[in-house]
Amino acid sequence: MALAESKNSRLIQISELESATLHAALIDRSDVGRLRVSGDDAADLLNRLSTNNLEHLTPTQGMGTVLTNNKGRIIDLLSVIPLADSLLILTSPGRQQQVADWIEFYTFVEDVTSNDITDDTAMIAIVGPKSAEAVQKALGIDVDDLELYAPIIVDSFDGASLVRTDHFNLPTFEFIVSTEEKDKAISAFDQHNVAQASSSTAENLRISMAVPSATGELTEDFNPLEAGLRPHISFNKICYIGQEVVSRLNAYEKVQKHLVKLEWKTEDAVPAPGTPLTVDGKNVGQLTSVGDADDGLGYALGYVRKANVETGTSILAQFEDGEVALTVTGLSGQG
Amino acid sequence: MNKTMPQPLTITITEDAADYIKVFSEQAGKPGSNLRVGVKGGGCSGMTYTLDLVDEPFDDDKVIEEHGIELYVDRKSYIFLAGTSLEYSGGLNGKGFVFNNPNAKTTCGCGTSFSV
């Protein structure tokens, strides 16, 4: 019975994954932190605290950026989205208070105020190659040419905004609505056969698409170059906290390890995050996220020394009860 | 036995630095100006110093007077600047103000930012 239930659950998950990767699926991402940061100096302060060049923010164009500490390690990856009178900042799930505190600590005489709106709003992601078509049908908005981090106000919902983030390394539209209108938003997509994927499917999708997360990859143990966050780093902007370290690592090619995608056969034992990775008996890194996302194949993410990150490299995950052979299938941040 | 009472931490300005502020404020067309010093987030190490010629303090600024110059410091910056001596360097390594800040644990390579 339990085996049948487990098999059934797995078939549902595979079906949900196919929806996301081949069509469109809805994923509840309300756990993502949302801060509304306002004040005349908001963009300038964030520009001094993070890796991307926020001088290029316009009223219609946002961007991703990484908060780093003075050792160049990751505090969090942020999406900065301009709204009419403020900046909407998406943080990792559960990181909104830490990010707000970080901003507050570095606010001296600047005109900057952060408000945590996570609990007042919901965020649902429409993910997949046909997500633009799904948005058009459900909300009546043409988003074919919508650029990344460029927000659209959705008039049919009170104060709602839609922004393309491609968070899952697939076309991804985040629909941010008041908590009161969350069910209405989900229903609008459900009426057009955009089914909601479970949280476990979302996690497996994230891992299979090599999206780093605060649960394993976006931590102060790693820097943004190791995490594959180069698209969110400007190398010709003003000084920001951690810039000296990040720039030196880049200029002298001193990045020692990279976040990689890994695959293994699911009939083998399942390694856990934190499991050491070895090649020829030598430690080359560690697993950070483990999923079981597809027919016969499991997916994982891990940080691996740069000498061992070539696609096709065979790596062993070694733990108490045995070992599992994994294969490197690519670097995170490179599609 | 005489006990030496600890002196409260404050921000001091050397006579050379005060003299240079007077010269500089005249050159800038703002004779008699005073100096607002502070800290802001940013720079490689986390915080950078700010210096502005001003006429008056902001509300809630701490005001320190020395060598005929008034220094204005906002309350939050003061936490990170207490004990600092503001000096003027005219040596071979370049001219300019130097913050000798005992709270700075590390500085970046170019010396313009610090962490506490």
CSV table of C-alpha atoms in Angstrom, one decimal:
chain,number,residue,atom,x,y,z
A,1,MET,CA,0.0,0.0,0.0
A,2,ALA,CA,2.7,2.4,1.1
A,3,LEU,CA,4.7,1.4,-2.0
A,4,ALA,CA,1.7,2.1,-4.3
A,5,GLU,CA,1.1,5.4,-2.7
A,6,SER,CA,4.8,6.3,-3.1
A,7,LYS,CA,4.7,5.3,-6.7
A,8,ASN,CA,1.6,7.3,-7.3
A,9,SER,CA,3.0,10.3,-5.7
A,10,ARG,CA,6.1,10.0,-7.8
A,11,LEU,CA,4.1,9.7,-11.0
A,12,ILE,CA,2.2,12.9,-10.0
A,13,GLN,CA,5.5,14.6,-9.4
A,14,ILE,CA,6.9,13.6,-12.8
A,15,SER,CA,3.7,14.9,-14.4
A,16,GLU,CA,4.0,18.2,-12.5
A,17,LEU,CA,7.6,18.5,-13.6
A,18,GLU,CA,6.7,17.8,-17.2
A,19,SER,CA,4.1,20.6,-16.9
A,20,ALA,CA,6.7,23.0,-15.7
A,21,THR,CA,9.5,22.0,-18.2
A,22,LEU,CA,7.3,21.5,-21.2
A,23,HIS,CA,4.2,23.6,-20.7
A,24,ALA,CA,3.3,25.8,-17.7
A,25,ALA,CA,2.9,25.2,-14.1
A,26,LEU,CA,1.9,27.3,-11.1
A,27,ILE,CA,4.2,27.3,-8.0
A,28,ASP,CA,3.3,29.0,-4.8
A,29,ARG,CA,6.4,31.0,-3.9
A,30,SER,CA,4.8,33.0,-1.1
A,31,ASP,CA,7.6,32.0,1.2
A,32,VAL,CA,10.0,34.3,-0.7
A,33,GLY,CA,10.7,37.4,1.3
A,34,ARG,CA,9.3,40.7,0.1
A,35,LEU,CA,10.5,44.0,1.3
A,36,ARG,CA,9.2,47.4,0.1
A,37,VAL,CA,12.2,49.8,0.4
A,38,SER,CA,11.4,53.4,-0.1
A,39,GLY,CA,13.1,56.8,0.2
A,40,ASP,CA,15.2,59.0,-2.0
A,41,ASP,CA,18.4,57.2,-1.2
A,42,ALA,CA,17.2,53.6,-1.5
A,43,ALA,CA,18.8,52.7,-4.8
A,44,ASP,CA,22.0,54.6,-3.9
A,45,LEU,CA,22.4,52.7,-0.6
A,46,LEU,CA,21.6,49.3,-2.2
A,47,ASN,CA,24.2,50.1,-4.9
A,48,ARG,CA,26.8,50.6,-2.2
A,49,LEU,CA,25.9,47.3,-0.6
A,50,SER,CA,25.6,44.9,-3.5
A,51,THR,CA,27.3,43.6,-6.6
A,52,ASN,CA,25.2,44.8,-9.5
A,53,ASN,CA,25.2,48.3,-10.9
A,54,LEU,CA,21.9,49.8,-9.5
A,55,GLU,CA,22.7,53.1,-11.2
A,56,HIS,CA,21.1,51.4,-14.2
A,57,LEU,CA,17.8,51.0,-12.4
A,58,THR,CA,15.1,52.8,-14.2
A,59,PRO,CA,11.4,53.2,-13.3
A,60,THR,CA,10.7,50.3,-15.6
A,61,GLN,CA,13.8,48.2,-15.3
A,62,GLY,CA,15.0,46.2,-12.2
A,63,MET,CA,17.8,43.7,-11.8
A,64,GLY,CA,19.2,40.9,-9.7
A,65,THR,CA,22.1,41.8,-7.3
A,66,VAL,CA,23.9,40.0,-4.5
A,67,LEU,CA,24.4,41.4,-1.0
A,68,THR,CA,27.9,40.4,0.1
A,69,ASN,CA,29.8,40.9,3.4
A,70,ASN,CA,33.3,42.4,3.6
A,71,LYS,CA,34.9,39.1,2.8
A,72,GLY,CA,32.9,38.9,-0.5
A,73,ARG,CA,30.6,36.1,0.9
A,74,ILE,CA,26.9,35.9,0.1
A,75,ILE,CA,24.4,37.4,2.4
A,76,ASP,CA,21.6,36.9,-0.1
A,77,LEU,CA,20.6,37.1,-3.8
A,78,LEU,CA,18.1,39.9,-4.3
A,79,SER,CA,15.7,40.8,-7.1
A,80,VAL,CA,15.3,44.6,-7.1
A,81,ILE,CA,12.1,45.6,-8.8
A,82,PRO,CA,11.1,49.3,-9.3
A,83,LEU,CA,7.6,50.2,-8.3
A,84,ALA,CA,5.9,53.6,-8.6
A,85,ASP,CA,7.1,55.0,-5.2
A,86,SER,CA,9.5,52.4,-3.9
A,87,LEU,CA,11.7,49.3,-4.7
A,88,LEU,CA,10.3,45.8,-4.2
A,89,ILE,CA,13.0,43.5,-3.1
A,90,LEU,CA,12.6,39.8,-3.3
A,91,THR,CA,14.9,37.9,-0.9
A,92,SER,CA,15.4,34.2,-0.3
A,93,PRO,CA,12.7,32.5,1.8
A,94,GLY,CA,13.0,33.5,5.4
A,95,ARG,CA,15.8,35.9,4.7
A,96,GLN,CA,13.8,39.1,4.7
A,97,GLN,CA,14.5,40.1,8.3
A,98,GLN,CA,18.2,39.5,7.9
A,99,VAL,CA,18.2,41.6,4.7
A,100,ALA,CA,16.2,44.4,6.3
A,101,ASP,CA,18.6,44.4,9.3
A,102,TRP,CA,21.6,44.6,6.9
A,103,ILE,CA,20.0,47.6,5.2
A,104,GLU,CA,19.2,49.2,8.5
A,105,PHE,CA,22.7,48.7,9.9
A,106,TYR,CA,24.2,50.6,6.9
A,107,THR,CA,21.6,53.4,6.9
A,108,PHE,CA,23.1,56.4,8.6
A,109,VAL,CA,21.6,59.7,7.4
A,110,GLU,CA,20.1,58.4,4.2
A,111,ASP,CA,16.4,58.6,3.5
A,112,VAL,CA,15.7,54.8,3.4
A,113,THR,CA,12.9,52.8,5.0
A,114,SER,CA,12.2,49.1,4.7
A,115,ASN,CA,8.8,47.5,5.2
A,116,ASP,CA,8.4,43.7,5.3
A,117,ILE,CA,5.3,43.0,3.2
A,118,THR,CA,5.8,39.2,3.1
A,119,ASP,CA,2.8,38.4,5.3
A,120,ASP,CA,0.6,40.9,3.6
A,121,THR,CA,1.1,39.5,0.1
A,122,ALA,CA,1.3,36.2,-1.8
A,123,MET,CA,3.5,35.3,-4.7
A,124,ILE,CA,2.7,32.7,-7.3
A,125,ALA,CA,5.1,31.8,-10.1
A,126,ILE,CA,4.0,30.7,-13.5
A,127,VAL,CA,6.8,28.6,-14.8
A,128,GLY,CA,7.6,27.0,-18.1
A,129,PRO,CA,8.0,27.5,-21.9
A,130,LYS,CA,4.3,28.3,-22.2
A,131,SER,CA,4.0,30.5,-19.1
A,132,ALA,CA,3.7,33.8,-21.2
A,133,GLU,CA,0.7,32.2,-23.0
A,134,ALA,CA,-0.8,31.1,-19.7
A,135,VAL,CA,-0.4,34.7,-18.3
A,136,GLN,CA,-2.0,36.1,-21.4
A,137,LYS,CA,-5.0,33.7,-21.0
A,138,ALA,CA,-5.4,34.1,-17.3
A,139,LEU,CA,-4.8,37.8,-16.8
A,140,GLY,CA,-5.3,39.2,-20.3
A,141,ILE,CA,-1.8,40.7,-20.5
A,142,ASP,CA,0.6,40.3,-23.3
A,143,VAL,CA,4.0,39.5,-21.7
A,144,ASP,CA,5.8,38.1,-24.8
A,145,ASP,CA,8.3,41.0,-24.9
A,146,LEU,CA,8.4,41.7,-21.1
A,147,GLU,CA,12.0,42.1,-20.0
A,148,LEU,CA,13.5,40.6,-16.8
A,149,TYR,CA,12.7,42.4,-13.6
A,150,ALA,CA,10.4,44.9,-15.5
A,151,PRO,CA,7.2,45.1,-13.5
A,152,ILE,CA,3.6,45.3,-14.8
A,153,ILE,CA,0.7,46.5,-12.7
A,154,VAL,CA,-2.2,44.1,-13.0
A,155,ASP,CA,-5.4,46.3,-12.9
A,156,SER,CA,-7.8,43.4,-12.5
A,157,PHE,CA,-6.2,42.7,-9.0
A,158,ASP,CA,-5.9,45.3,-6.4
A,159,GLY,CA,-2.3,46.6,-6.2
A,160,ALA,CA,-1.0,43.4,-7.9
A,161,SER,CA,2.2,43.4,-9.9
A,162,LEU,CA,3.7,40.9,-12.3
A,163,VAL,CA,7.4,40.6,-13.0
A,164,ARG,CA,9.5,38.2,-15.1
A,165,THR,CA,12.4,36.7,-13.1
A,166,ASP,CA,13.1,33.4,-14.9
A,167,HIS,CA,13.9,32.2,-11.4
A,168,PHE,CA,13.8,28.5,-12.4
A,169,ASN,CA,16.1,29.1,-15.4
A,170,LEU,CA,12.9,28.7,-17.4
A,171,PRO,CA,10.5,31.5,-18.4
A,172,THR,CA,9.1,32.5,-14.9
A,173,PHE,CA,6.5,35.2,-14.2
A,174,GLU,CA,6.0,36.1,-10.5
A,175,PHE,CA,2.5,37.3,-9.7
A,176,ILE,CA,2.5,39.3,-6.4
A,177,VAL,CA,-1.0,39.9,-5.0
A,178,SER,CA,-2.5,40.7,-1.7
A,179,THR,CA,-3.1,37.7,0.5
A,180,GLU,CA,-6.9,38.3,0.2
A,181,GLU,CA,-6.7,37.8,-3.6
A,182,LYS,CA,-4.3,34.8,-3.6
A,183,ASP,CA,-7.1,32.2,-4.2
A,184,LYS,CA,-8.6,34.3,-6.9
A,185,ALA,CA,-5.2,34.5,-8.6
A,186,ILE,CA,-4.7,30.7,-8.4
A,187,SER,CA,-8.2,30.1,-9.7
A,188,ALA,CA,-7.6,32.4,-12.7
A,189,PHE,CA,-4.8,30.1,-13.8
A,190,ASP,CA,-6.5,26.9,-12.9
A,191,GLN,CA,-9.4,27.9,-15.2
A,192,HIS,CA,-6.9,27.7,-18.0
A,193,ASN,CA,-5.5,24.4,-17.0
A,194,VAL,CA,-2.4,25.7,-15.3
A,195,ALA,CA,-2.1,23.3,-12.5
A,196,GLN,CA,-0.4,24.0,-9.2
A,197,ALA,CA,2.8,22.0,-8.6
A,198,SER,CA,3.6,20.7,-5.1
A,199,SER,CA,6.4,22.2,-3.0
A,200,SER,CA,8.4,18.9,-3.4
A,201,THR,CA,8.0,19.2,-7.2
A,202,ALA,CA,9.2,22.9,-7.0
A,203,GLU,CA,12.2,21.8,-5.0
A,204,ASN,CA,13.1,19.1,-7.5
A,205,LEU,CA,12.6,21.5,-10.4
A,206,ARG,CA,14.9,24.0,-8.7
A,207,ILE,CA,17.6,21.4,-8.2
A,208,SER,CA,17.3,19.9,-11.7
A,209,MET,CA,17.6,23.4,-13.2
A,210,ALA,CA,20.6,24.3,-11.0
A,211,VAL,CA,19.0,27.2,-9.2
A,212,PRO,CA,20.9,28.0,-6.0
A,213,SER,CA,19.0,28.4,-2.8
A,214,ALA,CA,19.4,29.8,0.7
A,215,THR,CA,19.0,26.2,2.1
A,216,GLY,CA,22.4,25.1,0.7
A,217,GLU,CA,24.1,27.3,-1.8
A,218,LEU,CA,23.5,31.0,-1.0
A,219,THR,CA,25.3,31.2,2.3
A,220,GLU,CA,28.3,33.0,3.8
A,221,ASP,CA,30.4,29.9,3.1
A,222,PHE,CA,30.5,30.9,-0.5
A,223,ASN,CA,31.1,33.9,-2.8
A,224,PRO,CA,28.9,34.9,-5.7
A,225,LEU,CA,31.5,33.8,-8.3
A,226,GLU,CA,31.5,30.3,-6.9
A,227,ALA,CA,27.7,30.2,-6.9
A,228,GLY,CA,27.4,31.1,-10.6
A,229,LEU,CA,26.0,34.5,-9.9
A,230,ARG,CA,28.2,36.3,-12.4
A,231,PRO,CA,25.2,37.8,-14.3
A,232,HIS,CA,24.4,39.7,-11.2
A,233,ILE,CA,27.8,41.2,-10.7
A,234,SER,CA,29.1,44.4,-12.3
A,235,PHE,CA,32.9,44.7,-12.6
A,236,ASN,CA,32.9,48.4,-13.4
A,237,LYS,CA,30.7,50.0,-10.8
A,238,ILE,CA,31.5,52.0,-7.6
A,239,CYS,CA,32.8,50.3,-4.5
A,240,TYR,CA,30.4,48.0,-2.6
A,241,ILE,CA,31.0,45.9,0.4
A,242,GLY,CA,33.1,42.9,-0.5
A,243,GLN,CA,34.1,44.3,-3.9
A,244,GLU,CA,37.8,44.1,-3.3
A,245,VAL,CA,37.6,40.4,-2.7
A,246,VAL,CA,35.2,39.6,-5.5
A,247,SER,CA,37.2,41.7,-8.0
A,248,ARG,CA,40.5,40.2,-7.1
A,249,LEU,CA,39.1,36.6,-7.3
A,250,ASN,CA,37.8,37.5,-10.8
A,251,ALA,CA,40.9,39.4,-12.1
A,252,TYR,CA,43.4,36.8,-10.9
A,253,GLU,CA,41.2,33.8,-11.7
A,254,LYS,CA,41.4,32.7,-8.1
A,255,VAL,CA,37.9,31.2,-7.8
A,256,GLN,CA,38.7,27.8,-6.3
A,257,LYS,CA,35.4,26.0,-6.6
A,258,HIS,CA,32.1,26.1,-8.6
A,259,LEU,CA,28.5,25.2,-8.0
A,260,VAL,CA,27.8,22.3,-10.4
A,261,LYS,CA,24.8,20.2,-11.5
A,262,LEU,CA,25.1,16.5,-10.7
A,263,GLU,CA,23.1,13.4,-11.7
A,264,TRP,CA,23.0,9.9,-10.3
A,265,LYS,CA,20.9,6.8,-10.8
A,266,THR,CA,18.0,6.7,-8.4
A,267,GLU,CA,18.3,3.0,-7.8
A,268,ASP,CA,21.4,3.8,-5.8
A,269,ALA,CA,21.2,5.0,-2.2
A,270,VAL,CA,20.3,8.7,-1.7
A,271,PRO,CA,23.1,10.9,-0.5
A,272,ALA,CA,22.3,13.7,1.8
A,273,PRO,CA,23.2,17.4,1.5
A,274,GLY,CA,26.6,18.0,3.2
A,275,THR,CA,28.0,14.6,2.0
A,276,PRO,CA,31.6,15.0,1.0
A,277,LEU,CA,32.5,14.5,-2.7
A,278,THR,CA,35.7,12.7,-3.7
A,279,VAL,CA,37.7,11.9,-6.8
A,280,ASP,CA,40.4,9.2,-6.6
A,281,GLY,CA,40.0,9.3,-2.8
A,282,LYS,CA,40.6,13.0,-2.5
A,283,ASN,CA,38.0,15.4,-1.2
A,284,VAL,CA,36.9,17.8,-4.0
A,285,GLY,CA,33.8,19.3,-2.5
A,286,GLN,CA,30.4,18.7,-0.9
A,287,LEU,CA,26.7,18.2,-1.9
A,288,THR,CA,24.5,21.1,-1.0
A,289,SER,CA,21.0,20.0,-2.4
A,290,VAL,CA,19.7,16.6,-3.4
A,291,GLY,CA,16.5,15.9,-5.3
A,292,ASP,CA,15.0,12.9,-7.0
A,293,ALA,CA,13.4,14.5,-9.9
A,294,ASP,CA,13.0,12.3,-12.9
A,295,ASP,CA,12.6,8.8,-14.3
A,296,GLY,CA,15.6,6.8,-13.0
A,297,LEU,CA,17.7,9.8,-12.5
A,298,GLY,CA,18.4,11.9,-9.4
A,299,TYR,CA,19.6,15.5,-9.4
A,300,ALA,CA,21.9,17.2,-7.0
A,301,LEU,CA,23.9,20.4,-6.6
A,302,GLY,CA,27.3,20.7,-5.0
A,303,TYR,CA,30.3,22.9,-4.8
A,304,VAL,CA,33.3,21.1,-6.5
A,305,ARG,CA,36.9,22.2,-6.9
A,306,LYS,CA,37.5,23.8,-10.3
A,307,ALA,CA,39.8,21.0,-11.5
A,308,ASN,CA,36.8,18.6,-11.3
A,309,VAL,CA,33.9,20.6,-12.8
A,310,GLU,CA,34.2,19.5,-16.4
A,311,THR,CA,31.0,18.0,-17.7
A,312,GLY,CA,31.1,14.2,-17.6
A,313,THR,CA,33.5,14.1,-14.6
A,314,SER,CA,32.6,11.2,-12.3
A,315,ILE,CA,32.5,12.0,-8.6
A,316,LEU,CA,31.8,9.8,-5.6
A,317,ALA,CA,29.5,10.9,-2.7
A,318,GLN,CA,30.8,9.0,0.3
A,319,PHE,CA,28.8,8.5,3.4
A,320,GLU,CA,28.6,6.1,6.3
A,321,ASP,CA,26.6,3.3,4.6
A,322,GLY,CA,28.2,3.4,1.2
A,323,GLU,CA,28.9,5.6,-1.8
A,324,VAL,CA,27.0,6.9,-4.8
A,325,ALA,CA,28.6,7.7,-8.2
A,326,LEU,CA,27.5,11.1,-9.6
A,327,THR,CA,28.3,12.7,-12.9
A,328,VAL,CA,28.9,16.5,-13.4
A,329,THR,CA,26.4,17.8,-16.0
A,330,GLY,CA,27.3,21.5,-16.0
A,331,LEU,CA,28.0,24.6,-14.0
A,332,SER,CA,25.2,26.5,-12.3
A,333,GLY,CA,24.6,29.9,-13.9
A,334,GLN,CA,25.3,28.7,-17.4
A,335,GLY,CA,21.9,27.4,-18.4
B,1,MET,CA,47.5,56.7,45.1
B,2,ASN,CA,46.1,58.9,42.4
B,3,LYS,CA,43.6,57.2,40.1
B,4,THR,CA,43.3,58.5,36.6
B,5,MET,CA,39.7,58.8,35.6
B,6,PRO,CA,39.0,57.5,32.1
B,7,GLN,CA,38.3,60.2,29.6
B,8,PRO,CA,35.0,60.0,27.6
B,9,LEU,CA,35.6,59.0,24.0
B,10,THR,CA,35.2,61.9,21.6
B,11,ILE,CA,36.3,63.0,18.2
B,12,THR,CA,39.3,65.2,18.1
B,13,ILE,CA,40.8,67.3,15.3
B,14,THR,CA,44.4,68.3,15.2
B,15,GLU,CA,45.5,71.9,14.8
B,16,ASP,CA,46.9,71.2,11.3
B,17,ALA,CA,43.6,69.7,10.2
B,18,ALA,CA,41.7,72.6,11.7
B,19,ASP,CA,44.0,75.1,10.0
B,20,TYR,CA,43.6,73.4,6.6
B,21,ILE,CA,39.8,73.4,7.0
B,22,LYS,CA,39.9,77.2,7.4
B,23,VAL,CA,42.1,77.5,4.3
B,24,PHE,CA,40.1,75.1,2.3
B,25,SER,CA,36.7,76.7,3.2
B,26,GLU,CA,38.0,80.1,2.1
B,27,GLN,CA,39.3,78.6,-1.2
B,28,ALA,CA,35.9,77.0,-1.7
B,29,GLY,CA,34.2,80.4,-1.3
B,30,LYS,CA,32.7,79.3,2.1
B,31,PRO,CA,34.8,81.1,4.7
B,32,GLY,CA,33.9,80.3,8.2
B,33,SER,CA,32.4,77.0,7.4
B,34,ASN,CA,32.4,74.1,9.8
B,35,LEU,CA,32.9,70.4,9.2
B,36,ARG,CA,30.3,67.7,9.1
B,37,VAL,CA,31.9,64.2,9.5
B,38,GLY,CA,30.2,60.9,9.3
B,39,VAL,CA,30.1,57.3,8.1
B,40,LYS,CA,28.1,55.7,5.3
B,41,GLY,CA,27.7,52.2,4.2
B,42,GLY,CA,29.7,51.0,1.3
B,43,GLY,CA,33.3,50.8,0.2
B,44,CYS,CA,35.0,47.4,0.0
B,45,SER,CA,35.2,46.9,3.8
B,46,GLY,CA,31.7,48.1,4.7
B,47,MET,CA,31.9,51.7,5.8
B,48,THR,CA,33.4,54.9,4.3
B,49,TYR,CA,34.0,58.3,5.8
B,50,THR,CA,32.1,61.4,4.8
B,51,LEU,CA,33.3,65.0,5.0
B,52,ASP,CA,31.3,68.1,4.1
B,53,LEU,CA,31.7,71.8,4.6
B,54,VAL,CA,28.5,73.1,6.2
B,55,ASP,CA,27.3,76.2,8.1
B,56,GLU,CA,25.1,74.5,10.7
B,57,PRO,CA,24.5,71.1,12.4
B,58,PHE,CA,21.5,69.0,11.6
B,59,ASP,CA,19.0,68.4,14.4
B,60,ASP,CA,20.4,65.8,16.9
B,61,ASP,CA,24.0,66.1,15.6
B,62,LYS,CA,26.7,66.0,18.2
B,63,VAL,CA,28.7,69.2,18.1
B,64,ILE,CA,32.4,69.2,19.0
B,65,GLU,CA,34.5,72.4,19.1
B,66,GLU,CA,38.2,72.4,18.8
B,67,HIS,CA,40.9,74.8,17.4
B,68,GLY,CA,38.2,77.2,16.3
B,69,ILE,CA,36.3,74.6,14.2
B,70,GLU,CA,33.0,73.0,15.0
B,71,LEU,CA,32.7,69.3,14.0
B,72,TYR,CA,29.1,68.0,13.5
B,73,VAL,CA,28.5,64.3,13.7
B,74,ASP,CA,25.2,62.4,13.4
B,75,ARG,CA,24.5,60.1,16.4
B,76,LYS,CA,24.8,56.8,14.6
B,77,SER,CA,28.1,57.8,12.9
B,78,TYR,CA,29.4,58.9,16.3
B,79,ILE,CA,29.2,55.2,17.5
B,80,PHE,CA,31.7,54.2,14.8
B,81,LEU,CA,33.8,57.4,15.1
B,82,ALA,CA,34.2,57.8,18.9
B,83,GLY,CA,37.9,58.1,19.7
B,84,THR,CA,38.8,59.1,16.2
B,85,SER,CA,41.4,61.8,15.6
B,86,LEU,CA,40.9,63.7,12.4
B,87,GLU,CA,44.4,64.6,11.1
B,88,TYR,CA,45.7,66.3,8.0
B,89,SER,CA,48.5,64.7,6.0
B,90,GLY,CA,50.6,66.7,3.7
B,91,GLY,CA,53.4,64.1,3.2
B,92,LEU,CA,54.8,62.4,0.1
B,93,ASN,CA,52.0,59.9,0.1
B,94,GLY,CA,49.5,62.5,-0.8
B,95,LYS,CA,47.6,65.3,0.9
B,96,GLY,CA,44.4,64.9,2.6
B,97,PHE,CA,42.5,64.2,5.8
B,98,VAL,CA,43.2,61.0,7.6
B,99,PHE,CA,40.8,59.4,10.1
B,100,ASN,CA,42.8,57.8,12.8
B,101,ASN,CA,39.9,55.6,14.0
B,102,PRO,CA,40.5,53.1,16.8
B,103,ASN,CA,37.2,51.3,16.0
B,104,ALA,CA,38.4,50.3,12.5
B,105,LYS,CA,39.5,46.6,12.7
B,106,THR,CA,40.3,46.3,9.0
B,107,THR,CA,40.6,48.6,6.1
B,108,CYS,CA,40.5,48.0,2.3
B,109,GLY,CA,43.5,48.1,0.1
B,110,CYS,CA,43.1,51.7,-0.9
B,111,GLY,CA,42.4,52.7,2.8
B,112,THR,CA,39.2,54.6,2.1
B,113,SER,CA,36.8,52.1,3.8
B,114,PHE,CA,36.9,50.2,7.0
B,115,SER,CA,35.0,47.6,9.0
B,116,VAL,CA,34.4,47.5,12.8
